[in-house]
mmCIF file of C-alpha atoms in Angstrom:
data_model
loop_
_atom_site.group_PDB
_atom_site.id
_atom_site.type_symbol
_atom_site.label_atom_id
_atom_site.label_comp_id
_atom_site.label_asym_id
_atom_site.label_seq_id
_atom_site.Cartn_x
_atom_site.Cartn_y
_atom_site.Cartn_z
ATOM 1 C CA UNK A 283 17.176 132.402 58.163
ATOM 2 C CA UNK A 284 16.844 135.640 56.282
ATOM 3 C CA UNK A 285 20.167 137.182 55.524
ATOM 4 C CA UNK A 286 20.705 140.801 54.625
ATOM 5 C CA UNK A 287 24.264 141.795 53.873
ATOM 6 C CA UNK A 288 25.789 145.204 53.377
ATOM 7 C CA UNK A 289 28.924 145.743 51.346
ATOM 8 C CA UNK A 290 30.920 147.547 54.003
ATOM 9 C CA UNK A 291 30.807 147.790 57.779
ATOM 10 C CA UNK A 292 32.913 150.956 57.868
ATOM 11 C CA UNK A 293 33.625 153.574 55.224
ATOM 12 C CA UNK A 294 35.632 156.780 55.265
ATOM 13 C CA UNK A 295 35.075 159.177 52.393
ATOM 14 C CA UNK A 296 35.959 162.759 51.557
ATOM 15 C CA UNK A 297 33.497 165.583 50.965
ATOM 16 C CA UNK A 298 32.341 165.615 47.354
ATOM 17 C CA UNK A 299 33.062 161.947 46.663
ATOM 18 C CA UNK A 300 30.412 159.707 45.155
ATOM 19 C CA UNK A 301 29.572 156.909 47.573
ATOM 20 C CA UNK A 302 27.866 153.588 46.830
ATOM 21 C CA UNK A 303 26.348 151.475 49.581
ATOM 22 C CA UNK A 304 25.234 148.017 48.487
ATOM 23 C CA UNK A 305 22.669 145.774 50.119
ATOM 24 C CA UNK A 306 21.773 142.207 49.192
ATOM 25 C CA UNK A 307 19.023 139.973 50.612
ATOM 26 C CA UNK A 308 18.635 136.274 49.974
ATOM 27 C CA UNK A 309 14.959 135.679 50.784
ATOM 28 C CA UNK A 310 13.213 136.924 47.635
ATOM 29 C CA UNK A 311 11.623 139.815 49.535
ATOM 30 C CA UNK A 312 9.682 142.367 47.540
ATOM 31 C CA UNK A 313 10.431 145.330 49.794
ATOM 32 C CA UNK A 314 13.802 146.851 50.528
ATOM 33 C CA UNK A 315 14.635 149.915 52.577
ATOM 34 C CA UNK A 316 17.460 152.298 53.358
ATOM 35 C CA UNK A 317 17.533 154.088 56.709
ATOM 36 C CA UNK A 318 19.989 156.294 58.491
ATOM 37 C CA UNK A 319 20.306 156.218 62.235
ATOM 38 C CA UNK A 320 21.654 159.103 64.257
ATOM 39 C CA UNK A 321 21.776 159.571 68.032
ATOM 40 C CA UNK A 322 18.583 161.163 69.283
ATOM 41 C CA UNK A 323 16.890 160.991 65.882
ATOM 42 C CA UNK A 324 15.987 157.326 65.663
ATOM 43 C CA UNK A 325 15.632 155.483 62.381
ATOM 44 C CA UNK A 326 14.810 157.732 59.453
ATOM 45 C CA UNK A 327 13.687 156.289 56.125
ATOM 46 C CA UNK A 328 15.639 157.545 53.121
ATOM 47 C CA UNK A 329 14.138 155.492 50.283
ATOM 48 C CA UNK A 330 12.299 152.262 49.854
ATOM 49 C CA UNK A 331 11.533 149.972 46.945
ATOM 50 C CA UNK A 332 8.611 147.580 46.596
ATOM 51 C CA UNK A 333 9.705 145.976 43.330
ATOM 52 C CA UNK A 334 12.509 145.908 40.820
ATOM 53 C CA UNK A 335 13.097 149.354 39.311
ATOM 54 C CA UNK A 336 10.444 150.828 41.623
ATOM 55 C CA UNK A 337 11.364 153.310 44.311
ATOM 56 C CA UNK A 338 9.681 155.766 46.595
ATOM 57 C CA UNK A 339 11.082 158.604 48.635
ATOM 58 C CA UNK A 340 11.105 158.244 52.351
ATOM 59 C CA UNK A 341 11.290 160.996 54.913
ATOM 60 C CA UNK A 342 14.782 162.312 54.100
ATOM 61 C CA UNK A 343 15.663 161.603 50.440
ATOM 62 C CA UNK A 344 17.594 164.814 49.777
ATOM 63 C CA UNK A 345 21.196 164.147 48.790
ATOM 64 C CA UNK A 346 20.555 160.475 48.104
ATOM 65 C CA UNK A 347 19.457 158.307 45.200
ATOM 66 C CA UNK A 348 18.812 154.576 44.914
ATOM 67 C CA UNK A 349 18.923 151.821 42.361
ATOM 68 C CA UNK A 350 17.155 148.471 42.247
ATOM 69 C CA UNK A 351 18.027 146.618 39.064
ATOM 70 C CA UNK A 352 17.625 143.159 40.592
ATOM 71 C CA UNK A 353 15.174 141.985 43.226
ATOM 72 C CA UNK A 354 17.860 140.971 45.689
ATOM 73 C CA UNK A 355 19.977 144.122 45.472
ATOM 74 C CA UNK A 356 19.244 147.680 46.583
ATOM 75 C CA UNK A 357 21.909 150.344 46.296
ATOM 76 C CA UNK A 358 22.096 153.702 48.023
ATOM 77 C CA UNK A 359 24.071 156.424 46.279
ATOM 78 C CA UNK A 360 25.419 159.611 47.754
ATOM 79 C CA UNK A 361 26.077 161.697 44.654
ATOM 80 C CA UNK A 362 28.365 164.157 46.438
ATOM 81 C CA UNK A 363 29.033 163.215 50.016
ATOM 82 C CA UNK A 364 28.829 165.899 52.670
ATOM 83 C CA UNK A 365 29.867 165.892 56.309
ATOM 84 C CA UNK A 366 26.228 165.935 57.452
ATOM 85 C CA UNK A 367 25.816 162.534 55.822
ATOM 86 C CA UNK A 368 28.127 160.980 58.380
ATOM 87 C CA UNK A 369 25.879 158.375 59.947
ATOM 88 C CA UNK A 370 25.005 154.721 60.437
ATOM 89 C CA UNK A 371 23.203 153.412 57.337
ATOM 90 C CA UNK A 372 20.909 150.436 57.686
ATOM 91 C CA UNK A 373 19.393 148.345 54.925
ATOM 92 C CA UNK A 374 16.331 146.172 55.493
ATOM 93 C CA UNK A 375 14.035 143.900 53.527
ATOM 94 C CA UNK A 376 10.545 142.518 54.064
ATOM 95 C CA UNK A 377 7.777 140.519 52.472
ATOM 96 C CA UNK A 378 4.669 142.319 51.362
ATOM 97 C CA UNK A 379 2.289 140.261 53.490
ATOM 98 C CA UNK A 380 0.549 142.620 55.877
ATOM 99 C CA UNK A 381 3.031 142.007 58.674
ATOM 100 C CA UNK A 382 5.954 143.815 57.133
ATOM 101 C CA UNK A 383 8.480 142.390 59.517
ATOM 102 C CA UNK A 384 11.752 143.950 58.452
ATOM 103 C CA UNK A 385 15.069 142.140 58.467
ATOM 104 C CA UNK A 386 18.072 144.368 58.845
ATOM 105 C CA UNK A 387 21.634 144.186 57.691
ATOM 106 C CA UNK A 388 24.522 144.848 60.093
ATOM 107 C CA UNK A 389 24.813 148.487 59.058
ATOM 108 C CA UNK A 390 27.473 150.627 57.423
ATOM 109 C CA UNK A 391 29.072 153.308 59.535
ATOM 110 C CA UNK A 392 30.021 156.107 57.132
ATOM 111 C CA UNK A 393 32.362 158.915 58.047
ATOM 112 C CA UNK A 394 32.603 161.842 55.622
ATOM 113 C CA UNK A 395 35.629 164.053 56.195
ATOM 114 C CA UNK B 268 1.513 160.962 60.043
ATOM 115 C CA UNK B 269 1.640 157.928 62.271
ATOM 116 C CA UNK B 270 3.744 158.227 65.378
ATOM 117 C CA UNK B 271 4.956 155.631 67.828
ATOM 118 C CA UNK B 272 6.054 156.891 71.205
ATOM 119 C CA UNK B 273 8.278 154.720 73.322
ATOM 120 C CA UNK B 274 8.831 155.130 77.023
ATOM 121 C CA UNK B 275 11.013 155.371 78.868
ATOM 122 C CA UNK B 276 13.710 156.687 76.571
ATOM 123 C CA UNK B 277 16.488 155.438 78.879
ATOM 124 C CA UNK B 278 16.414 152.775 81.553
ATOM 125 C CA UNK B 279 19.253 151.667 83.818
ATOM 126 C CA UNK B 280 18.647 148.797 86.204
ATOM 127 C CA UNK B 281 20.475 146.149 88.211
ATOM 128 C CA UNK B 282 20.702 142.574 87.088
ATOM 129 C CA UNK B 283 17.752 140.571 88.375
ATOM 130 C CA UNK B 284 15.240 143.411 88.283
ATOM 131 C CA UNK B 285 12.081 143.429 86.184
ATOM 132 C CA UNK B 286 11.195 146.140 83.698
ATOM 133 C CA UNK B 287 8.514 147.166 81.239
ATOM 134 C CA UNK B 288 8.907 149.227 78.076
ATOM 135 C CA UNK B 289 5.921 150.838 76.408
ATOM 136 C CA UNK B 290 5.076 151.662 72.820
ATOM 137 C CA UNK B 291 2.028 153.868 72.239
ATOM 138 C CA UNK B 292 0.237 155.384 69.285
ATOM 139 C CA UNK B 293 -3.056 156.985 68.334
ATOM 140 C CA UNK B 294 -3.009 154.930 65.130
ATOM 141 C CA UNK B 295 -4.174 151.376 64.626
ATOM 142 C CA UNK B 296 -1.584 148.949 63.278
ATOM 143 C CA UNK B 297 -2.116 145.653 61.498
ATOM 144 C CA UNK B 298 1.048 144.328 63.090
ATOM 145 C CA UNK B 299 3.720 145.481 65.472
ATOM 146 C CA UNK B 300 7.314 144.359 65.765
ATOM 147 C CA UNK B 301 9.863 144.584 68.556
ATOM 148 C CA UNK B 302 13.562 144.672 67.730
ATOM 149 C CA UNK B 303 16.738 144.736 69.799
ATOM 150 C CA UNK B 304 19.815 146.502 68.545
ATOM 151 C CA UNK B 305 23.295 146.182 69.997
ATOM 152 C CA UNK B 306 25.906 148.911 69.499
ATOM 153 C CA UNK B 307 27.386 148.879 65.993
ATOM 154 C CA UNK B 308 24.890 146.306 64.711
ATOM 155 C CA UNK B 309 21.565 146.333 62.897
ATOM 156 C CA UNK B 310 18.274 145.741 64.726
ATOM 157 C CA UNK B 311 17.321 142.105 65.185
ATOM 158 C CA UNK B 312 13.691 141.042 65.226
ATOM 159 C CA UNK B 313 12.431 139.738 68.575
ATOM 160 C CA UNK B 314 8.733 139.238 67.853
ATOM 161 C CA UNK B 315 5.817 140.199 65.638
ATOM 162 C CA UNK B 316 2.311 140.561 67.096
ATOM 163 C CA UNK B 317 -0.743 140.811 64.868
ATOM 164 C CA UNK B 318 -3.874 140.151 66.941
ATOM 165 C CA UNK B 319 -5.365 142.613 69.414
ATOM 166 C CA UNK B 320 -4.784 141.366 72.953
ATOM 167 C CA UNK B 321 -2.125 138.913 71.813
ATOM 168 C CA UNK B 322 0.559 137.917 74.310
ATOM 169 C CA UNK B 323 3.797 136.280 73.197
ATOM 170 C CA UNK B 324 6.597 134.990 75.378
ATOM 171 C CA UNK B 325 10.209 134.595 74.435
ATOM 172 C CA UNK B 326 12.017 133.118 77.448
ATOM 173 C CA UNK B 327 12.120 135.997 79.983
ATOM 174 C CA UNK B 328 10.535 138.483 77.559
ATOM 175 C CA UNK B 329 6.759 138.957 77.383
ATOM 176 C CA UNK B 330 5.196 141.005 74.609
ATOM 177 C CA UNK B 331 1.631 142.244 74.594
ATOM 178 C CA UNK B 332 -0.353 143.887 71.812
ATOM 179 C CA UNK B 333 -3.153 146.153 73.006
ATOM 180 C CA UNK B 334 -6.764 145.156 72.381
ATOM 181 C CA UNK B 335 -7.228 148.109 70.030
ATOM 182 C CA UNK B 336 -3.894 147.408 68.279
ATOM 183 C CA UNK B 337 -2.629 150.902 69.100
ATOM 184 C CA UNK B 338 -0.098 150.048 71.765
ATOM 185 C CA UNK B 339 2.255 147.364 72.950
ATOM 186 C CA UNK B 340 4.467 146.538 75.885
ATOM 187 C CA UNK B 341 7.620 144.533 76.456
ATOM 188 C CA UNK B 342 8.217 143.101 79.908
ATOM 189 C CA UNK B 343 11.537 141.570 80.895
ATOM 190 C CA UNK B 344 11.708 139.392 83.981
ATOM 191 C CA UNK B 345 14.948 139.070 85.931
ATOM 192 C CA UNK B 346 17.005 141.172 83.535
ATOM 193 C CA UNK B 347 20.493 140.014 82.626
ATOM 194 C CA UNK B 348 23.485 142.015 81.381
ATOM 195 C CA UNK B 349 22.976 140.410 77.978
ATOM 196 C CA UNK B 350 19.626 142.223 77.700
ATOM 197 C CA UNK B 351 21.463 145.532 77.383
ATOM 198 C CA UNK B 352 20.676 147.274 74.115
ATOM 199 C CA UNK B 353 18.318 149.526 72.220
ATOM 200 C CA UNK B 354 14.751 148.242 71.995
ATOM 201 C CA UNK B 355 12.696 149.466 69.067
ATOM 202 C CA UNK B 356 9.038 148.994 68.307
ATOM 203 C CA UNK B 357 7.661 149.346 64.788
ATOM 204 C CA UNK B 358 4.125 149.335 63.478
ATOM 205 C CA UNK B 359 2.845 148.450 60.025
ATOM 206 C CA UNK B 360 -0.493 149.148 58.396
ATOM 207 C CA UNK B 361 -2.181 147.856 55.289
ATOM 208 C CA UNK B 362 -2.535 150.962 53.212
ATOM 209 C CA UNK B 363 -1.255 152.522 50.022
ATOM 210 C CA UNK B 364 2.206 152.696 51.547
ATOM 211 C CA UNK B 365 2.239 148.944 52.031
ATOM 212 C CA UNK B 366 5.626 147.788 53.154
ATOM 213 C CA UNK B 367 6.550 150.801 55.221
ATOM 214 C CA UNK B 368 6.718 150.672 58.978
ATOM 215 C CA UNK B 369 6.695 153.414 61.567
ATOM 216 C CA UNK B 370 9.496 153.118 64.114
ATOM 217 C CA UNK B 371 9.570 154.423 67.635
ATOM 218 C CA UNK B 372 12.665 156.281 68.803
ATOM 219 C CA UNK B 373 13.693 153.405 71.017
ATOM 220 C CA UNK B 374 14.408 152.616 74.646
ATOM 221 C CA UNK B 375 18.037 152.289 75.634
ATOM 222 C CA UNK B 376 18.325 149.642 78.332
ATOM 223 C CA UNK B 377 21.423 149.206 80.465
ATOM 224 C CA UNK B 378 21.539 146.249 82.830
ATOM 225 C CA UNK B 379 24.317 146.542 85.392
ATOM 226 C CA UNK B 380 25.950 143.483 86.951
#
């Protein structure tokens, strides 16, 4: 079974702090994604990566950056956390095979005070 | 921009009833996925459909991909309380943004005992 793990299930941070969210997948998938999920807004893509050191902006990249130094690891960085970044953050991975079935991690619920 | 519209947005039924959830688009997809998400968890893949007209069954769940690969439906027979959750459809296409999927906003299903 594909396993996608996220470093934290719950995080509480203060406004202005730098926040790192880590995601690791164990199935050698080329693609990795970061989404945020908010009530009434569905899943919104922040960034995705289709290879090591490659990244592309999603629909809402402002205030976020990403890093993919190794194929299995994709990090989301909030340079200076703000209260409007309080959300559920979901990481996913997929093969690049035309089906693009995505496998999700359990999510990190981030609260920015 | 590709859009996937899911209906209904909310559904509350009694245990034992049948239900159908719809996922519609004006775009053609090379594959379509259905996921179920429970509160506080990441979405979990239920099925992937790739062929127009394809029907897949997963116990009491029946998934159908439209002939034109623009729409899909999920039918649940004799719903159980364990079916409660958020159901998401997602479509993928083979294009320059290979690897990205378009997600619907979801159908929140509540099955009452």
